[in-house]
Short mmCIF file of C-alpha atoms in Angstrom, two decimals:
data_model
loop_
_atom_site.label_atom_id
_atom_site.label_comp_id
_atom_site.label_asym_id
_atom_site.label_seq_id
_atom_site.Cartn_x
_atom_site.Cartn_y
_atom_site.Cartn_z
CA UNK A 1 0.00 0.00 0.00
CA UNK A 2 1.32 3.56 -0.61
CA UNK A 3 0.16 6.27 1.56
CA UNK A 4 0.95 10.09 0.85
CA UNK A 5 -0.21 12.77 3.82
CA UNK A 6 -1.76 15.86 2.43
CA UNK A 7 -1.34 18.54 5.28
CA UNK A 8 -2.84 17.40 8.61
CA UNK A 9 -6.28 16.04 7.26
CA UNK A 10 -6.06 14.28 4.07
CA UNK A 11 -4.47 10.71 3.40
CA UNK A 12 -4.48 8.70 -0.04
CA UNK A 13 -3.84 5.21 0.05
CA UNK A 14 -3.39 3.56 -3.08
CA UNK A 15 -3.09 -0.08 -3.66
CA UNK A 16 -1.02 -1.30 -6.09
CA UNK A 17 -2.72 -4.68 -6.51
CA UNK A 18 -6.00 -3.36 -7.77
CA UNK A 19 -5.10 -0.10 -8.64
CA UNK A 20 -7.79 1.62 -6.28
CA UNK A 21 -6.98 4.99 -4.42
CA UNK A 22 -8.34 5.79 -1.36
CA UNK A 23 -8.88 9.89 -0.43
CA UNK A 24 -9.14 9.48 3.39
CA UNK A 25 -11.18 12.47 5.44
CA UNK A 26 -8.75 12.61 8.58
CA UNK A 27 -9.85 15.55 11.07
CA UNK A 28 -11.52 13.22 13.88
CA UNK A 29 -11.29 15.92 16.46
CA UNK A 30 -13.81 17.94 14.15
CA UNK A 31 -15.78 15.34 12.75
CA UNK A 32 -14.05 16.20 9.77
CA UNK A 33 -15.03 19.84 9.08
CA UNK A 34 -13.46 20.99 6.30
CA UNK A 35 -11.29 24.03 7.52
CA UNK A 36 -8.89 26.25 5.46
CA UNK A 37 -6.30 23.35 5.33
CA UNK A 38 -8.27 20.49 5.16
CA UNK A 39 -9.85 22.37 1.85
CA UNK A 40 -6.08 22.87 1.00
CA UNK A 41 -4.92 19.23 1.04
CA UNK A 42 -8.06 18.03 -0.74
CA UNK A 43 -7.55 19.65 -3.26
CA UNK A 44 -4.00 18.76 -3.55
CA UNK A 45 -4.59 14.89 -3.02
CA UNK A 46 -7.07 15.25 -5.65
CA UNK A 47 -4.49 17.05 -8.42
CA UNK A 48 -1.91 14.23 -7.22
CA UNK A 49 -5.06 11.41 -7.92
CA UNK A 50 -5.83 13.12 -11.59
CA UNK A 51 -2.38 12.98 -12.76
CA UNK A 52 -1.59 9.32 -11.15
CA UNK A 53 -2.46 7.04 -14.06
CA UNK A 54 -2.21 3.53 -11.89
CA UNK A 55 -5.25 4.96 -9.80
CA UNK A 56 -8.37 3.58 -11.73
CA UNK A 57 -10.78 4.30 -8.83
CA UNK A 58 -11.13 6.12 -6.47
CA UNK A 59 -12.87 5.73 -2.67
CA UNK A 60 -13.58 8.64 -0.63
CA UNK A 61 -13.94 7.73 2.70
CA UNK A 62 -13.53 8.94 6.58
CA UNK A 63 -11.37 8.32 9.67
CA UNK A 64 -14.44 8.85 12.04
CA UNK A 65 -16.74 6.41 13.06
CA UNK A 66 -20.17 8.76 13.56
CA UNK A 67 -19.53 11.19 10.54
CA UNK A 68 -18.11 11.56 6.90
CA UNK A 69 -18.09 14.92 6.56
CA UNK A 70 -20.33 17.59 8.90
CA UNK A 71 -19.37 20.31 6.02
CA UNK A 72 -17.43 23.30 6.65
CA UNK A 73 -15.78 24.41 9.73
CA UNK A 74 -18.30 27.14 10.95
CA UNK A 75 -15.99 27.81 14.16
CA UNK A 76 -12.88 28.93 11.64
CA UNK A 77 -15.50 30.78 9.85
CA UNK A 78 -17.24 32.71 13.09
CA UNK A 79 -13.59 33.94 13.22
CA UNK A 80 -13.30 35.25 9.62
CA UNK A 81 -13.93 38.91 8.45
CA UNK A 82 -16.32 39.70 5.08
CA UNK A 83 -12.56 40.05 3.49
CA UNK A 84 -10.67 36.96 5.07
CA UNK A 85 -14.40 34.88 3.86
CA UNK A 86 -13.84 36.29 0.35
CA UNK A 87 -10.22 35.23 0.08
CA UNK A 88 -10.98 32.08 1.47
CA UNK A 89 -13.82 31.17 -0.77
CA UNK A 90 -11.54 29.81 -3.79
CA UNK A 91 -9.78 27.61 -1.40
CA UNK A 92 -12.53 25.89 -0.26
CA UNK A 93 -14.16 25.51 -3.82
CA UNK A 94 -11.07 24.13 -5.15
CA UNK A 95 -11.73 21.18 -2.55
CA UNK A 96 -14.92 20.41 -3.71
CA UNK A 97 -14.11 21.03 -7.42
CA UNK A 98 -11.07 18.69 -6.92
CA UNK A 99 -12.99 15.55 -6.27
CA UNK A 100 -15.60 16.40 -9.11
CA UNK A 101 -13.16 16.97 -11.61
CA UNK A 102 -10.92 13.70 -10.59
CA UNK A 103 -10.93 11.75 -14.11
CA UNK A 104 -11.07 8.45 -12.56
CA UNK A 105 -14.71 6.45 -11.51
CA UNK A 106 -15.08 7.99 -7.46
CA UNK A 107 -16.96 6.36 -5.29
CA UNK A 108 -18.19 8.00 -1.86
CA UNK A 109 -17.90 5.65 1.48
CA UNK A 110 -20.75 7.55 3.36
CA UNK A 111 -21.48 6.68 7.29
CA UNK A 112 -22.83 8.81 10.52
CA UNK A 113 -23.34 12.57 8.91
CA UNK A 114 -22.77 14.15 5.89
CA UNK A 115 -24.44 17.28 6.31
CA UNK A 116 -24.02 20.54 3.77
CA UNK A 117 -19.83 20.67 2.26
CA UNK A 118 -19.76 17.04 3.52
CA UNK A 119 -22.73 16.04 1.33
CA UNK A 120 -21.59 18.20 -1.18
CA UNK A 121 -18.33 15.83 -1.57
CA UNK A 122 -20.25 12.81 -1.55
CA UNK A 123 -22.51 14.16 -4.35
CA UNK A 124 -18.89 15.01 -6.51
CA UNK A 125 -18.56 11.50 -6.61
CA UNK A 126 -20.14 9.39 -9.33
CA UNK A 127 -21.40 6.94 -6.46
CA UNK A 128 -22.44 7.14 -3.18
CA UNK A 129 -22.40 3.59 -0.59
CA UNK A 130 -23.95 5.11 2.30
CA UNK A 131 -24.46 2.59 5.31
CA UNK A 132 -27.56 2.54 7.79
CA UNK A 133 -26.15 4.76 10.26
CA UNK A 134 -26.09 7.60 7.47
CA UNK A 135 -27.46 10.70 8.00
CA UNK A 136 -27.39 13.41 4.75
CA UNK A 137 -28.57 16.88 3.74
CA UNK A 138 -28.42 20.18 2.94
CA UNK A 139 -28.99 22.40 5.64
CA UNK A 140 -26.94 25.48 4.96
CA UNK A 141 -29.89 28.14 4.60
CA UNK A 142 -30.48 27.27 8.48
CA UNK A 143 -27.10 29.26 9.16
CA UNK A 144 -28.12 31.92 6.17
CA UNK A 145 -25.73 30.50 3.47
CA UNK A 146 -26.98 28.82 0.50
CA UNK A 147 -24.70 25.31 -0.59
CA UNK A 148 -21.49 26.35 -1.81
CA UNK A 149 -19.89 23.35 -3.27
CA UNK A 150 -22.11 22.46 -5.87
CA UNK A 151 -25.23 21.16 -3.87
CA UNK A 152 -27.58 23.43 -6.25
CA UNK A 153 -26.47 21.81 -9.22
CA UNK A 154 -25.41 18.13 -7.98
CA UNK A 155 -28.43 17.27 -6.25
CA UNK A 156 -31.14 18.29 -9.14
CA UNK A 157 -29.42 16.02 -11.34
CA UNK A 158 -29.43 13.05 -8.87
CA UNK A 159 -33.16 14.00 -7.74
CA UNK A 160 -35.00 16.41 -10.13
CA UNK A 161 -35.41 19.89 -9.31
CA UNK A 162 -38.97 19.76 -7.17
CA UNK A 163 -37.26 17.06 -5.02
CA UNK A 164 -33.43 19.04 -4.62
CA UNK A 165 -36.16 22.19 -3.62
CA UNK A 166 -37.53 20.82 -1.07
CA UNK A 167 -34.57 19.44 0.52
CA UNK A 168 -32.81 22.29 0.01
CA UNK A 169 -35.47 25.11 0.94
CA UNK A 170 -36.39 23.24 3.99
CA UNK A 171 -32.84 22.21 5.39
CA UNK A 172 -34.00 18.77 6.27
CA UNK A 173 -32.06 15.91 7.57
CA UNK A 174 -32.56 12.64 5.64
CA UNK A 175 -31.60 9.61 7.20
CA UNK A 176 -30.60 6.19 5.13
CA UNK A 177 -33.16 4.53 4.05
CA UNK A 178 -35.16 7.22 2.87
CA UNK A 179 -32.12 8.38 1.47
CA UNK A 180 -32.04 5.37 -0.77
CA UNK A 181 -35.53 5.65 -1.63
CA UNK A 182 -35.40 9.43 -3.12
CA UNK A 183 -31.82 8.37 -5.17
CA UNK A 184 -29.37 10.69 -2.22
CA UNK A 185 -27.41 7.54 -2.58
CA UNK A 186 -26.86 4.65 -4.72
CA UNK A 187 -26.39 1.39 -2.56
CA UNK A 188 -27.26 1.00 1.57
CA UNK A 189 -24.71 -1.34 3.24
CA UNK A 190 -25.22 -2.80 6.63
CA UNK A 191 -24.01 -1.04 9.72
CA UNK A 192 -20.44 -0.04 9.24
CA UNK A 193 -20.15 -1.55 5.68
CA UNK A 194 -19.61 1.54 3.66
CA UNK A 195 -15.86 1.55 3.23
CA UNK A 196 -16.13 -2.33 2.44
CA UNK A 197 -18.43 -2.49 -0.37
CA UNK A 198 -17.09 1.02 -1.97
CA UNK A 199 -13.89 -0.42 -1.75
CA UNK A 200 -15.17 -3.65 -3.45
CA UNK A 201 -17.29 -1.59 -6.06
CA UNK A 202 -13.92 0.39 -6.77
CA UNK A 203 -12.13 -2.89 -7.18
CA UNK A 204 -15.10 -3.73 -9.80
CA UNK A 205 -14.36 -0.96 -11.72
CA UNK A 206 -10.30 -0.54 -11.43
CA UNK A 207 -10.15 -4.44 -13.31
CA UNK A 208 -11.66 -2.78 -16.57
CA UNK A 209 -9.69 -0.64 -19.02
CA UNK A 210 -8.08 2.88 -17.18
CA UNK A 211 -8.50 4.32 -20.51
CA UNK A 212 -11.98 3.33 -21.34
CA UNK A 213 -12.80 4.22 -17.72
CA UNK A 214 -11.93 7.77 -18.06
CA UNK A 215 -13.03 8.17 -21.66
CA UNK A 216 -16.66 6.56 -20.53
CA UNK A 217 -16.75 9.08 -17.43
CA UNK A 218 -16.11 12.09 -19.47
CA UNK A 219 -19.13 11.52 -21.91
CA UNK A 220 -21.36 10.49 -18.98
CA UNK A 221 -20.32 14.15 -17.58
CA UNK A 222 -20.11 16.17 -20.44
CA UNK A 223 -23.33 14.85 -22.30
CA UNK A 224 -26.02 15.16 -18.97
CA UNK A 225 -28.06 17.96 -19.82
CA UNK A 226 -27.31 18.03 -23.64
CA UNK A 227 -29.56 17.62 -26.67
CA UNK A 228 -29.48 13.87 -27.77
CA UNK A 229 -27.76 15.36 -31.20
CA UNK A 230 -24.90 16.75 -29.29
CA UNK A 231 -24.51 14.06 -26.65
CA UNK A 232 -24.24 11.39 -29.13
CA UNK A 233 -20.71 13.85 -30.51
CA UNK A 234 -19.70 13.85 -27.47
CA UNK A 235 -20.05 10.08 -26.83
CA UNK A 236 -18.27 9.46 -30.47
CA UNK A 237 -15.54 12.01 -29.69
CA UNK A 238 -14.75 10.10 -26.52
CA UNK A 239 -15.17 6.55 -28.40
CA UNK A 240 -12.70 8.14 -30.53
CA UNK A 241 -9.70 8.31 -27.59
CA UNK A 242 -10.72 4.84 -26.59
CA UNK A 243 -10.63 3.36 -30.34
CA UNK A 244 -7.23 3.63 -31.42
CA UNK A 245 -6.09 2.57 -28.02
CA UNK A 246 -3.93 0.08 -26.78
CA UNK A 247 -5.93 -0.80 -24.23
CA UNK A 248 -8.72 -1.33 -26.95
CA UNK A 249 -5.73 -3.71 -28.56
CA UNK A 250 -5.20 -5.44 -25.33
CA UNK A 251 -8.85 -5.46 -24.67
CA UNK A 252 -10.21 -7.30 -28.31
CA UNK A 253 -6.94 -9.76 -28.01
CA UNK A 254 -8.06 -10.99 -24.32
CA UNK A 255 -11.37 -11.53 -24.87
CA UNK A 256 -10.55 -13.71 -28.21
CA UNK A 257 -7.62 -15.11 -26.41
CA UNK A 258 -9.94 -16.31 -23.26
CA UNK A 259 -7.69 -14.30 -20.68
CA UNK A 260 -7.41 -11.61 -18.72
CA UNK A 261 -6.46 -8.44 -19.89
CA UNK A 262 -3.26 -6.55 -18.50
CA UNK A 263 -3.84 -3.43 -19.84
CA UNK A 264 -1.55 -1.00 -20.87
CA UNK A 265 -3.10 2.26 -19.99
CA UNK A 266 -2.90 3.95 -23.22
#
């Protein structure tokens, strides 16, 4: 296993065997509130993680046992001036922008809460294992903010915009199973299961090609919200880096070949 520190906060693991990175959430003390730093070194693990071209997946997961993420560090902020909040603000988007611009498949290990910026981290992901003790939502208009790291965008396209309202405008708590039910998250695990089966999705996806993984998660991205005319380019244009591959070489000669493939990467 390698293991790189980020600052004080942030860990990635990466496993050499399956090729699946783990972004680790490491503030215990603060139930990992995302402060100045921790914002920092998530956003650096995740620049590290997009350039790395053995990670294939990616897991983000937590330290603590009650809580992925409780959102931003509201103490740090009661101590900020209007100008020291302003200068902040691009540190802490470059966090959340990190983990939704990593290239790679990402899957979310959600337990305990993940409440506003922690939510908003899980819903950068492309998948979200959240186990029965999870607890998720929204609630920053309770504290007279609005969600800052891409809650009024993410969640619409995970729930439709009557359901991301609601949740939003009324700053509710959601806990797991009705979390399931409305789409918050993709799979419920039993009681402290999370980090297992995202870890064993991630391993799902790592064993297929790194190329076509990257290529497939780019059209998925870019096309959502397009005309059918001009998501069906950008599916072709991204078919097009995956064609002339090697791994589409390796790929073709495996499956006629009855093994499995090692692929190449490129």
């Amino acid at each position: 296993m390698d293991i790189t520190r980020y600052g004080d906060h942030v860990e990635v693991r990466i496993d050499p065997a399956t090729h699946v990175a783990e972004l680790v959430l490491d503030r215990p003390k603060a139930m990992n509130a995302v402060s100045t730093a921790m914002a920092r070194g998530i956003a650096a693990a995740c620049a590290a993680l997009a350039a790395d071209t053995a990670a294939r997946a990616v897991v983000l997961s937590s330290t603590h046992e009650r809580a992925f993420c409780v959102g931003a560090d509201l103490k740090e902020r009661n101590s900020f001036t209007d100008a020291e909040l302003g200068r902040q603000r691009p540190q802490a988007r470059a966090a959340y922008t990190g983990v939704l611009e990593l290239p790679q498949p990402t899957v979310a290990a959600v337990h305990g809460y993940a409440l506003g910026g922690g939510f908003e981290l899980a819903l950068s992901c492309d998948l979200i294992v959240a186990d029965t003790s999870a607890v998720v939502g929204l609630p920053e208009v309770s504290v007279g903010v609005i969600p800052g790291g891409g809650g009024t965008q993410l969640l619409p396209r995970r729930v439709g915009a009557a359901r991301a309202a609601e949740l939003v405008f009324t700053a509710r708590r959601v806990e797991a199973v009705e979390a399931r039910e409305l789409g918050l998250v993709d799979r419920l695990a039993g009681p402290g299961a999370d980090r297992e089966e995202a870890l064993e999705m991630a391993g799902r996806i790592a064993a297929n090609s790194p190329v076509g993984l990257r290529a497939a998660k780019r059209a998925l991205r870019t096309g959502w919200g397009q005309d059918l005319r001009a998501g069906l380019e950008i599916e072709d244009a991204a078919w097009r880096t995956v064609a002339f591959s090697g791994d589409r070489a390796e790929g073709v000669a495996a499956f006629n070949e009855k093994r499995t493939p090692q692929w190449p990467g490129v």
